[in-house]
Coordinates of C-alpha atoms in Angstrom, one line a residue:
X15 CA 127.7 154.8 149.5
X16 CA 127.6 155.2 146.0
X17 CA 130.9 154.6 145.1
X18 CA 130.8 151.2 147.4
X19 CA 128.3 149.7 145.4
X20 CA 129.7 150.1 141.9
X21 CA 132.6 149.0 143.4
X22 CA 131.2 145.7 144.6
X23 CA 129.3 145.2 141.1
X24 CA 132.5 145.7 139.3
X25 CA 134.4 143.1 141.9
X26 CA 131.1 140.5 141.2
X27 CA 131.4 140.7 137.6
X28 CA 135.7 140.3 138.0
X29 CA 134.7 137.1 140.0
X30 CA 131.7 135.9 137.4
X31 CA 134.4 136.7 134.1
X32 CA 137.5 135.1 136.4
X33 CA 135.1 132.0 136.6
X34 CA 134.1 131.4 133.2
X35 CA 137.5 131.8 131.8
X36 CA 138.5 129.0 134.3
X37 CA 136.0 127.0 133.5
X38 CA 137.1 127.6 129.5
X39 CA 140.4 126.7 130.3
X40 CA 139.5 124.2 132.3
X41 CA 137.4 122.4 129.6
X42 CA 140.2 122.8 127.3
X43 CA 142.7 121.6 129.6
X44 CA 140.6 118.6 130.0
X45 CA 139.9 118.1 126.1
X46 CA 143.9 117.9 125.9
X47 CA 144.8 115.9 128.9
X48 CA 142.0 112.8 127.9
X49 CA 143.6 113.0 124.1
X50 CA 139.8 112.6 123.2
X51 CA 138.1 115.6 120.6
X52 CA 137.2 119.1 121.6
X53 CA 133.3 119.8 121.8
X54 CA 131.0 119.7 119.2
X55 CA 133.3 117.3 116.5
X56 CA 131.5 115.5 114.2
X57 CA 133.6 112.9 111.8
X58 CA 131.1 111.4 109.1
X59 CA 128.1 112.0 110.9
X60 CA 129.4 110.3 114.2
X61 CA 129.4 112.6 117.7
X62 CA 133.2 112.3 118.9
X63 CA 133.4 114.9 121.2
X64 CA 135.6 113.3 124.5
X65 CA 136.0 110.0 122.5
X66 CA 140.2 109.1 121.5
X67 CA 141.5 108.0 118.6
X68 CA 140.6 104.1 118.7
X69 CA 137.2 105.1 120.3
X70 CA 136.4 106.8 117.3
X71 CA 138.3 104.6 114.7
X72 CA 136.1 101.6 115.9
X73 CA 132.9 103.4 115.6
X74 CA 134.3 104.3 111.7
X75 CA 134.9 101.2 110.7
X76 CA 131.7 100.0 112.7
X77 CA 129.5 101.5 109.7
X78 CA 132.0 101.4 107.1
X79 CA 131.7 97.7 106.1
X80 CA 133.1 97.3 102.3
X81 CA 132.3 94.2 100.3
X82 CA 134.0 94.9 97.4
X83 CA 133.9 96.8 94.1
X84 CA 131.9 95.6 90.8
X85 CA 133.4 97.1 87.7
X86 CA 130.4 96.9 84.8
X87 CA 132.0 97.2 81.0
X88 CA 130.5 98.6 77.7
X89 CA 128.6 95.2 77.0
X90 CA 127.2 94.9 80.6
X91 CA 129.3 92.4 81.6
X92 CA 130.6 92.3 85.3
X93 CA 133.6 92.0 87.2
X94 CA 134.4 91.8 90.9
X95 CA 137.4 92.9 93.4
X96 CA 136.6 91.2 96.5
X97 CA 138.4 93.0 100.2
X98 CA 139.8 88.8 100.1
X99 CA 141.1 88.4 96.6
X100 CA 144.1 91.5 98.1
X101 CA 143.9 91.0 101.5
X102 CA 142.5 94.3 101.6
X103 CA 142.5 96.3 105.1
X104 CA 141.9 99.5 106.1
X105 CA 141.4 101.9 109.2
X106 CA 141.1 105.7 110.0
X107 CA 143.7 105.7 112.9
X108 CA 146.2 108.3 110.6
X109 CA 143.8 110.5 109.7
X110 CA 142.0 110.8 113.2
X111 CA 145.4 111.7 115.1
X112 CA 146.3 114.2 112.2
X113 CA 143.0 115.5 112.4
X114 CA 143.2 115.6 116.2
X115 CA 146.4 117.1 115.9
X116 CA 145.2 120.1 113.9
X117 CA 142.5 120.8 116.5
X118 CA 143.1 123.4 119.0
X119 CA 141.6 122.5 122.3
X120 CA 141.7 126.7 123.6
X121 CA 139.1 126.8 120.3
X122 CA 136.4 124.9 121.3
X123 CA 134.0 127.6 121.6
X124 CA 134.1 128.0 117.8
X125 CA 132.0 124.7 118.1
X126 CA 129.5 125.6 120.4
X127 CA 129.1 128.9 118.3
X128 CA 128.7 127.0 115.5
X129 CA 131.8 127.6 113.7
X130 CA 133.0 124.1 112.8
X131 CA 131.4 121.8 110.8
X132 CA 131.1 118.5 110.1
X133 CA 134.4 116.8 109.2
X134 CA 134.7 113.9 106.3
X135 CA 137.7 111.1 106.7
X136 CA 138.7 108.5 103.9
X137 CA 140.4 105.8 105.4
X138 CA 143.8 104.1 104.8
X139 CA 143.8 101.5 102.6
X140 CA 146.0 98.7 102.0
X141 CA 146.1 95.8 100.1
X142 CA 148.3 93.5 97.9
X143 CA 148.9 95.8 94.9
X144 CA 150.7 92.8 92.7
X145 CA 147.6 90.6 93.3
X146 CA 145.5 93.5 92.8
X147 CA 146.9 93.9 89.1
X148 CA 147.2 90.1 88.6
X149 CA 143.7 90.1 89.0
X150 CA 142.9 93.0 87.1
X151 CA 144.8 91.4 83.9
X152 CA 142.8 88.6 84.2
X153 CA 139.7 90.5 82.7
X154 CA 138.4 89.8 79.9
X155 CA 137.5 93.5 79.7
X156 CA 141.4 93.8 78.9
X157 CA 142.2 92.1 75.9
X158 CA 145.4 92.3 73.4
X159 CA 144.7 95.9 72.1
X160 CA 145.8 96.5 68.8
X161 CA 147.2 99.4 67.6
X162 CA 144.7 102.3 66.4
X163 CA 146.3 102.1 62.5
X164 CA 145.8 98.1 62.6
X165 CA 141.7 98.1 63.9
X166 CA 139.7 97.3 61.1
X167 CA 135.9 97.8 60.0
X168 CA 134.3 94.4 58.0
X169 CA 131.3 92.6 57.3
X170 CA 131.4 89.0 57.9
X171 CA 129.1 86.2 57.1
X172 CA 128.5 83.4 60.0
X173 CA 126.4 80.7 61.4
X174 CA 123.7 83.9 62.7
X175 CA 124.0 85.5 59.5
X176 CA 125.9 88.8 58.3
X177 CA 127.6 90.9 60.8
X178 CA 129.5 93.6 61.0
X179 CA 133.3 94.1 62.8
X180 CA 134.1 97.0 63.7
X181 CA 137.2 97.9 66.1
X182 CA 136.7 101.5 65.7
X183 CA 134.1 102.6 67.8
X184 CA 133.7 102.2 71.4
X185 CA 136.9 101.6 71.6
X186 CA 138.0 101.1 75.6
X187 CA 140.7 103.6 76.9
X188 CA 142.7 101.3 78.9
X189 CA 144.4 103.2 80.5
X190 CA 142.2 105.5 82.2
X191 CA 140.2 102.4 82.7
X192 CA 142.5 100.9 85.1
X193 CA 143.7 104.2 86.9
X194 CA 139.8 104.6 87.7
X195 CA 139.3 101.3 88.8
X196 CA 142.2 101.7 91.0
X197 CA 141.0 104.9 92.5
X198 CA 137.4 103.4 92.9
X199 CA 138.7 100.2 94.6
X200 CA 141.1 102.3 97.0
X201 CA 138.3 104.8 97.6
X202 CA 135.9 101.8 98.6
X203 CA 133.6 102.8 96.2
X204 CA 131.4 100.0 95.6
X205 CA 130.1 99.9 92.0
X206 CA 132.5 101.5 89.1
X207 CA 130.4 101.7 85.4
X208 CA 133.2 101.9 82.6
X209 CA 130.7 103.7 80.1
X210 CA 129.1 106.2 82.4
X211 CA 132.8 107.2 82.9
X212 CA 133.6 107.7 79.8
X213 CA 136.2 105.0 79.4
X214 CA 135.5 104.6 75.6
X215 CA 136.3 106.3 72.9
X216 CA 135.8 106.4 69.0
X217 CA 138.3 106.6 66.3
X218 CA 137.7 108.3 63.0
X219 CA 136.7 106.2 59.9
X220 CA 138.2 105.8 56.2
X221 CA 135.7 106.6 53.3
X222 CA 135.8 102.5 52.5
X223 CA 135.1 102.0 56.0
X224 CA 132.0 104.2 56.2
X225 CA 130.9 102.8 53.2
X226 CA 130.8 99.0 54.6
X227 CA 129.4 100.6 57.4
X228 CA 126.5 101.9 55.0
X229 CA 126.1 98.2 53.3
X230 CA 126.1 96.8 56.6
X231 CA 122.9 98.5 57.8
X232 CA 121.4 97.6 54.6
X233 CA 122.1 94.0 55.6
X234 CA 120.9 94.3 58.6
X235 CA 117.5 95.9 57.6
X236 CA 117.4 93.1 55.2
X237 CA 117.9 90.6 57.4
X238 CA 115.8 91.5 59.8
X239 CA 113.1 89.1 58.9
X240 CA 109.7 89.4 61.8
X241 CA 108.3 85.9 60.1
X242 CA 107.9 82.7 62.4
X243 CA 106.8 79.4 60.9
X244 CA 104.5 77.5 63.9
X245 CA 104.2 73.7 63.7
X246 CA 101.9 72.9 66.7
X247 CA 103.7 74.4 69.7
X248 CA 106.9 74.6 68.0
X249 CA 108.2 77.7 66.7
X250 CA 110.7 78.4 63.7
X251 CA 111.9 81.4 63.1
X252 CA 113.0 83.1 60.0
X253 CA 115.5 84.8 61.3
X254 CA 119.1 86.6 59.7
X255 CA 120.7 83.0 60.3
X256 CA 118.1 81.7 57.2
X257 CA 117.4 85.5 55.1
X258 CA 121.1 85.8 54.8
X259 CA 120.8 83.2 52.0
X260 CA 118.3 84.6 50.5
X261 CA 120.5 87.2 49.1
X262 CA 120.9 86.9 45.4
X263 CA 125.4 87.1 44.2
X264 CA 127.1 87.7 41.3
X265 CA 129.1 85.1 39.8
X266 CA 132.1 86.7 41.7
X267 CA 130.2 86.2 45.2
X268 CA 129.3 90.0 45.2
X269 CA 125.7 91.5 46.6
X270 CA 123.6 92.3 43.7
X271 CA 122.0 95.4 44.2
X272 CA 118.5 97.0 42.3
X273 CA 118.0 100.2 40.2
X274 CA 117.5 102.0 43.8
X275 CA 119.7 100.5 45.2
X276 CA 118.4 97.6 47.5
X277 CA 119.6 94.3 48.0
X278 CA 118.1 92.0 45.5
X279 CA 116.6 88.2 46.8
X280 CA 117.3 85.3 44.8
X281 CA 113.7 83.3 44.7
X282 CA 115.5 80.3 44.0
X283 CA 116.8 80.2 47.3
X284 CA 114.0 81.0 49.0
X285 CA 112.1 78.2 47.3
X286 CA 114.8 75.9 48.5
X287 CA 114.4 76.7 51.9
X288 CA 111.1 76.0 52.0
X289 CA 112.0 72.4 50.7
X290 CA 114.1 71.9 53.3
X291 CA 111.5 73.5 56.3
X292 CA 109.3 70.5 54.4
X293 CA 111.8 68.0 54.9
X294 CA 112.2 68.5 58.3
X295 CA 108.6 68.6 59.0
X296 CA 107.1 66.2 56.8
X297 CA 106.1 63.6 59.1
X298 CA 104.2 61.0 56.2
X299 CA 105.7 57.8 56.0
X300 CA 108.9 58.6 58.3
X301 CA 110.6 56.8 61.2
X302 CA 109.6 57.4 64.5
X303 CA 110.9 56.5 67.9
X304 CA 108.1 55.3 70.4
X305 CA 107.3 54.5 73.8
X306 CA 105.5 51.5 73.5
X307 CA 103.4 50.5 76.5
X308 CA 105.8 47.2 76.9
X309 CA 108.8 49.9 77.9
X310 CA 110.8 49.5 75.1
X311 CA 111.7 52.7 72.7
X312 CA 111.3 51.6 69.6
X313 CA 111.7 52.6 66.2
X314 CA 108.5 52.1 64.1
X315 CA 108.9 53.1 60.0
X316 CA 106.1 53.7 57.2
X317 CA 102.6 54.3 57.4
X318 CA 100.4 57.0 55.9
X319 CA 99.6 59.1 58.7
X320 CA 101.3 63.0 59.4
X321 CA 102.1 66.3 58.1
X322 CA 102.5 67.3 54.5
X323 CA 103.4 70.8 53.3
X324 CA 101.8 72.2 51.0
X325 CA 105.3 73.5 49.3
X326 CA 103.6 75.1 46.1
X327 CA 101.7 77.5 48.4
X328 CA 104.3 77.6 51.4
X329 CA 107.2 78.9 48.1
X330 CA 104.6 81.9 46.9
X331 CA 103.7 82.8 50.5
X332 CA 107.1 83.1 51.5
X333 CA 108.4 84.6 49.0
X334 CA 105.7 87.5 49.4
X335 CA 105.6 87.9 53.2
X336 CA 109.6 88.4 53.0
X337 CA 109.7 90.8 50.4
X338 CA 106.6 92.8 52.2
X339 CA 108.7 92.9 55.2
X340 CA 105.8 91.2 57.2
X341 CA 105.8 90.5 60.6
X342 CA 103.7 87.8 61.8
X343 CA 103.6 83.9 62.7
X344 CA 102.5 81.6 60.3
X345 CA 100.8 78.4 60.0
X346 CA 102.1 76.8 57.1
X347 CA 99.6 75.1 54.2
X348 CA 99.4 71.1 54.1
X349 CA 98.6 68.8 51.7
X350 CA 97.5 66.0 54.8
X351 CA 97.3 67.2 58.5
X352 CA 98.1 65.0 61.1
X353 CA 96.0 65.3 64.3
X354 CA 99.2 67.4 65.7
X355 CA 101.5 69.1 63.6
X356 CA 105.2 69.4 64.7
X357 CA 108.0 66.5 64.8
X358 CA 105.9 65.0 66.5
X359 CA 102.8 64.4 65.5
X360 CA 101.3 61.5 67.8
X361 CA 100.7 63.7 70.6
X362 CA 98.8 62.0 73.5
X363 CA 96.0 60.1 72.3
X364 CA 96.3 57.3 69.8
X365 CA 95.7 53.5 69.0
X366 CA 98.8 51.0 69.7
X367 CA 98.9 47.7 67.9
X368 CA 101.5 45.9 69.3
X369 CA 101.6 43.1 67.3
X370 CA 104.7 40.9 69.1
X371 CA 102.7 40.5 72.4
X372 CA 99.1 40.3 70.3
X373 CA 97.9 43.9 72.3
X374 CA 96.1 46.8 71.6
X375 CA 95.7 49.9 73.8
X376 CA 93.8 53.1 73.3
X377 CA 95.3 56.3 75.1
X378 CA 93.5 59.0 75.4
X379 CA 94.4 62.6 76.7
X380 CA 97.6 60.5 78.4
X381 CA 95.3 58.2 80.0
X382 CA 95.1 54.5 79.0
X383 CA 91.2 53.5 78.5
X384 CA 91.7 50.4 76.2
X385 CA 93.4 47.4 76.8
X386 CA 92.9 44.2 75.0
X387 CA 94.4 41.1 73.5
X388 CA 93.8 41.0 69.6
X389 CA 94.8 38.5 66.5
X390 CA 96.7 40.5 63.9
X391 CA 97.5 39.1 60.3
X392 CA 98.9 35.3 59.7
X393 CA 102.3 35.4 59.6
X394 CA 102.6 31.7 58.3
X395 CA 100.5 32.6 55.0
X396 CA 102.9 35.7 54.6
X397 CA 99.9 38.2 55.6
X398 CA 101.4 39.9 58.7
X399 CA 99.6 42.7 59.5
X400 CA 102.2 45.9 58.2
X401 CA 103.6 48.0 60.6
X402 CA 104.1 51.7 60.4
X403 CA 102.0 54.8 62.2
X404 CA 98.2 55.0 60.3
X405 CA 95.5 56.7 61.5
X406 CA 91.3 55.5 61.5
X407 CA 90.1 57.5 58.4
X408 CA 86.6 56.2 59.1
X409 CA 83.9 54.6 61.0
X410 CA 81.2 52.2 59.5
X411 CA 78.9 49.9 61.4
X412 CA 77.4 46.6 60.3
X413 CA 79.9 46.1 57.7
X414 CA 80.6 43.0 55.3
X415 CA 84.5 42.6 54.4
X416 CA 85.4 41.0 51.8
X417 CA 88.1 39.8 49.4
X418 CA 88.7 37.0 47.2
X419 CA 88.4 33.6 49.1
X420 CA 85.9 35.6 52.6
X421 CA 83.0 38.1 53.1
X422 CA 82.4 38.6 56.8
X423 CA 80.1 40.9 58.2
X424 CA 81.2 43.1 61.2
X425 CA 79.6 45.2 63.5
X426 CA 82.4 47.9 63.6
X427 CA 84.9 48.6 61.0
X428 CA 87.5 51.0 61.8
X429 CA 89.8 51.4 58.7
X430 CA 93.4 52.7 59.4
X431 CA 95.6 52.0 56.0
X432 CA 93.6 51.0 52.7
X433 CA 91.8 47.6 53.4
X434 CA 93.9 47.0 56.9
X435 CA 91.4 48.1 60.1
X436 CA 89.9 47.1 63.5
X437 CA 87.0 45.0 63.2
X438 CA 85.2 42.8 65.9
X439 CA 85.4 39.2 64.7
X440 CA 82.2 36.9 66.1
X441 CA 84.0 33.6 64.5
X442 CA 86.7 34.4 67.1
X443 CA 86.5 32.7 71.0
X444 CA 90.3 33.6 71.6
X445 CA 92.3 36.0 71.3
X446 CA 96.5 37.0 72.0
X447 CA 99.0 34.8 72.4
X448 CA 100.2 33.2 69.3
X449 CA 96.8 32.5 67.1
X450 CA 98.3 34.8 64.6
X451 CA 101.1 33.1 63.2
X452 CA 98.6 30.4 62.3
X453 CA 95.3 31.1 61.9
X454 CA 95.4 34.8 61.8
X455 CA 93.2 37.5 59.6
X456 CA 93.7 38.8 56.3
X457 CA 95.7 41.7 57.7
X458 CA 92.8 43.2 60.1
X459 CA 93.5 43.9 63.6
X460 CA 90.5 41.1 65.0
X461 CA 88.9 42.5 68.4
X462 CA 87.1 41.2 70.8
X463 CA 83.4 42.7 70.2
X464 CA 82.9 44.4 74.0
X465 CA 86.4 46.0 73.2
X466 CA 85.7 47.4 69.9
X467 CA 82.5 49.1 70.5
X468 CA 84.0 50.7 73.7
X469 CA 87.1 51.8 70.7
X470 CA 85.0 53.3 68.4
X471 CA 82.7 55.1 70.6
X472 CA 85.6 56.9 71.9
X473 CA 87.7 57.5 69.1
X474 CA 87.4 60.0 66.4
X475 CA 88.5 59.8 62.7
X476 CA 92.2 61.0 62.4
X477 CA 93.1 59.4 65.5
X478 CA 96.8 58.0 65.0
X479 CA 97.2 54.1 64.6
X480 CA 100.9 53.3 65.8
X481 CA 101.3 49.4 64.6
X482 CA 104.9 47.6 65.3
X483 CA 106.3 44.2 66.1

């Protein structure tokens, strides 16, 4: 009885082992016959167990999507390899059947035991290899390289001020540049950086080189000037373009250099750039171009209002601020202020005489609040009221004018260049058209009385006075 039962249990288990190794085969034997991947393959973290070849490649390429490579040089500056600019293609289909080939479909139990792992493919790529290097010549990151005996190390003086050349150091290796720019483009890596892969190199310096070298960062300590001039909302700075001729020469052009061995200013210099910082901003008695309310941009020359710098105080203060290596922006000194400083110096509120049409307007902030016909100087009698840009340098009410043939009291007297003004005039019932070429004033800008007491109510001394024909 015995005996019959262990040998049924030894015929059960014969039948349960005869069963699993069928179904074993029989899963390999299917794994081979559908050409797809044994159990348990992963290819760059996709599942392809079952799957073929071009099941698999699609699925790939599906998150493999390559726009191109961007090569970044020593300076920062870019460069791009687009897949269109080669005709670049590229698939897995080689690598998945060699892959597949290698597989063994009587080992897929080393997958469900965990003895694969995850597998990682690289693609084929193709693309036009002569455009490809067509291209790549076309950088500017490659240009004519000069032998390593021929690179030089020089300072050089330009419109920015000294600067040094020197074709010794970080010095690009070409070649290894373009072999890794090959191997990143065929690799589909998308961003390659030239410096971080150590694609530039140094060569060793003469003793004359290392000593311009030396010069050179005293120059550029020297020229590094932190002073800004500010004329209203404009900014000038002092920059190495200006300080570089500040630097006092020998008669043979040479640096001059100080018992410790600084670079030595010339003050002469420096005084004559302030001169010329004045003549550029000086505004007094200059031409200016101006809208005038009739449309026209015209030119209007003379007067006494604008800027004046103080160019006594601006040479001392200069000359100080540089030499203390200060670092700050600066209103300059005047001598007169306009009521704006800068080029210009009208700004957006201001009297206009336009003496042609007989007008006057008053702006203020932009916006016109004055508008009014007026009778300027008599042109027949040769006393034409002058033109140029003035400005009201007072106020007076209740004042009597006079000169050698008049005296005429007025209520408001708004002075703008010497005995020239604005003045209400109560012997007046017209005023525009052409009543000035005839029976004009003196040289005063007659207004009608409700016009000038609006004017100087709203106008303050300083105001610009623009006056034309």
């Amino acid at each position: 009885m015995r005996r019959n039962v262990l040998k049924g249990l030894g015929i059960g288990f014969f039948l349960i082992l005869l069963s699993l190794v069928a179904m074993y085969l029989g899963l390999a034997h299917y794994y081979m016959n559908m050409g797809g991947f044994s159990y348990g393959t992963w290819i760059n973290g996709i599942y392809c167990t079952g799957k073929n070849v071009n099941e698999v490649n699609e699925e790939l390429l599906g998150q493999c999507a390559y726009s191109g490579l961007t090569i970044t040089d020593g300076d920062g500056k870019s460069y791009a390899i687009l897949p269109g600019d080669v005709a670049l293609s590229y698939d897995f289909d080689q690598e998945l059947w060699d892959y597949l080939e290698r597989q063994n479909p009587y080992l897929w139990i080393e997958n469900l035991t965990g003895g694969a792992k995850e597998k990682t493919l690289m693609p084929t790529v193709r693309y036009d290899q002569e455009e490809f290097e067509r291209l790549v010549d076309s950088f500017s990151l490659f240009p004519e390289q000069k032998p390593k005996e021929q690179r030089r190390v020089e300072i050089r003086k330009g419109d920015e001020g000294y600067f040094l050349v020197n074709e010794r150091t970080h010095v690009l290796n070409e070649e290894k540049a373009r072999a890794l720019i090959q191997e990143a483009f065929e690799s589909l890596t998308p961003e390659l950086d030239l410096e971080e892969a150590g694609c530039y190199e140094d060569f060793p310096l003469t003793e004359k080189m290392e000593g311009d070298i030396a010069l050179w960062e005293k120059l550029a300590d020297y020229q590094d000037c932190g002073i800004i001039y500010r004329f209203g909302e404009e900014l000038y700075p002092v920059d190495a373009s200006v300080v570089c001729d500040f630097l006092l020469l020998d008669e043979e052009g040479n640096f001059v250099f100080d018992e410790n061995g600084n670079l030595c200013t010339d003050e002469e210099k420096v005084y004559a750039f302030v001169d010329r910082l004045a003549g550029e901003y000086d505004t007094v008695g200059t031409a200016r171009q101006f809208h005038a309310t009739r449309g026209e941009i015209i030119t209007v020359e003379g007067g006494i209002y604008g800027n004046q710098i103080d160019r006594e105080a601006e040479k001392e203060y200069l000359l100080e601020a540089f030499l203390d290596k200060r670092r700050e922006e600066h209103e300059p000194a005047y001598t007169q202020m306009a009521a704006k400083q800068g080029k210009d110096d009208i700004g957006d509120t201001y009297i206009e005489v336009d003496m042609t049409n007989q007008m006057m307007y008053f702006y203020q902030k932009g916006e016109l609040k004055i508008e009014t016909p007026v009778v300027t100087g008599n042109t027949g009698l040769r006393r034409g009221t002058p033109q140029g840009t003035n400005y009201v340098y007072s106020k007076e009410r209740n004042r009597v004018l006079r000169g050698p043939d008049y005296a005429s009291p007025v209520k408001y007297w708004l002075p703008v260049k010497g005995g020239v003004g604005i003045h209400d005039a109560s012997w007046r019932s017209k005023y525009g058209g052409e009543i000035y070429k005839t029976n004009g004033s003196h040289g005063c800008i007659n207004t009608p009385l409700e016009e000038v007491s609006k004017l100087f109510d709203l106008v303050e001394v300083g105001t610009p006075c623009v006056m034309f024909y």
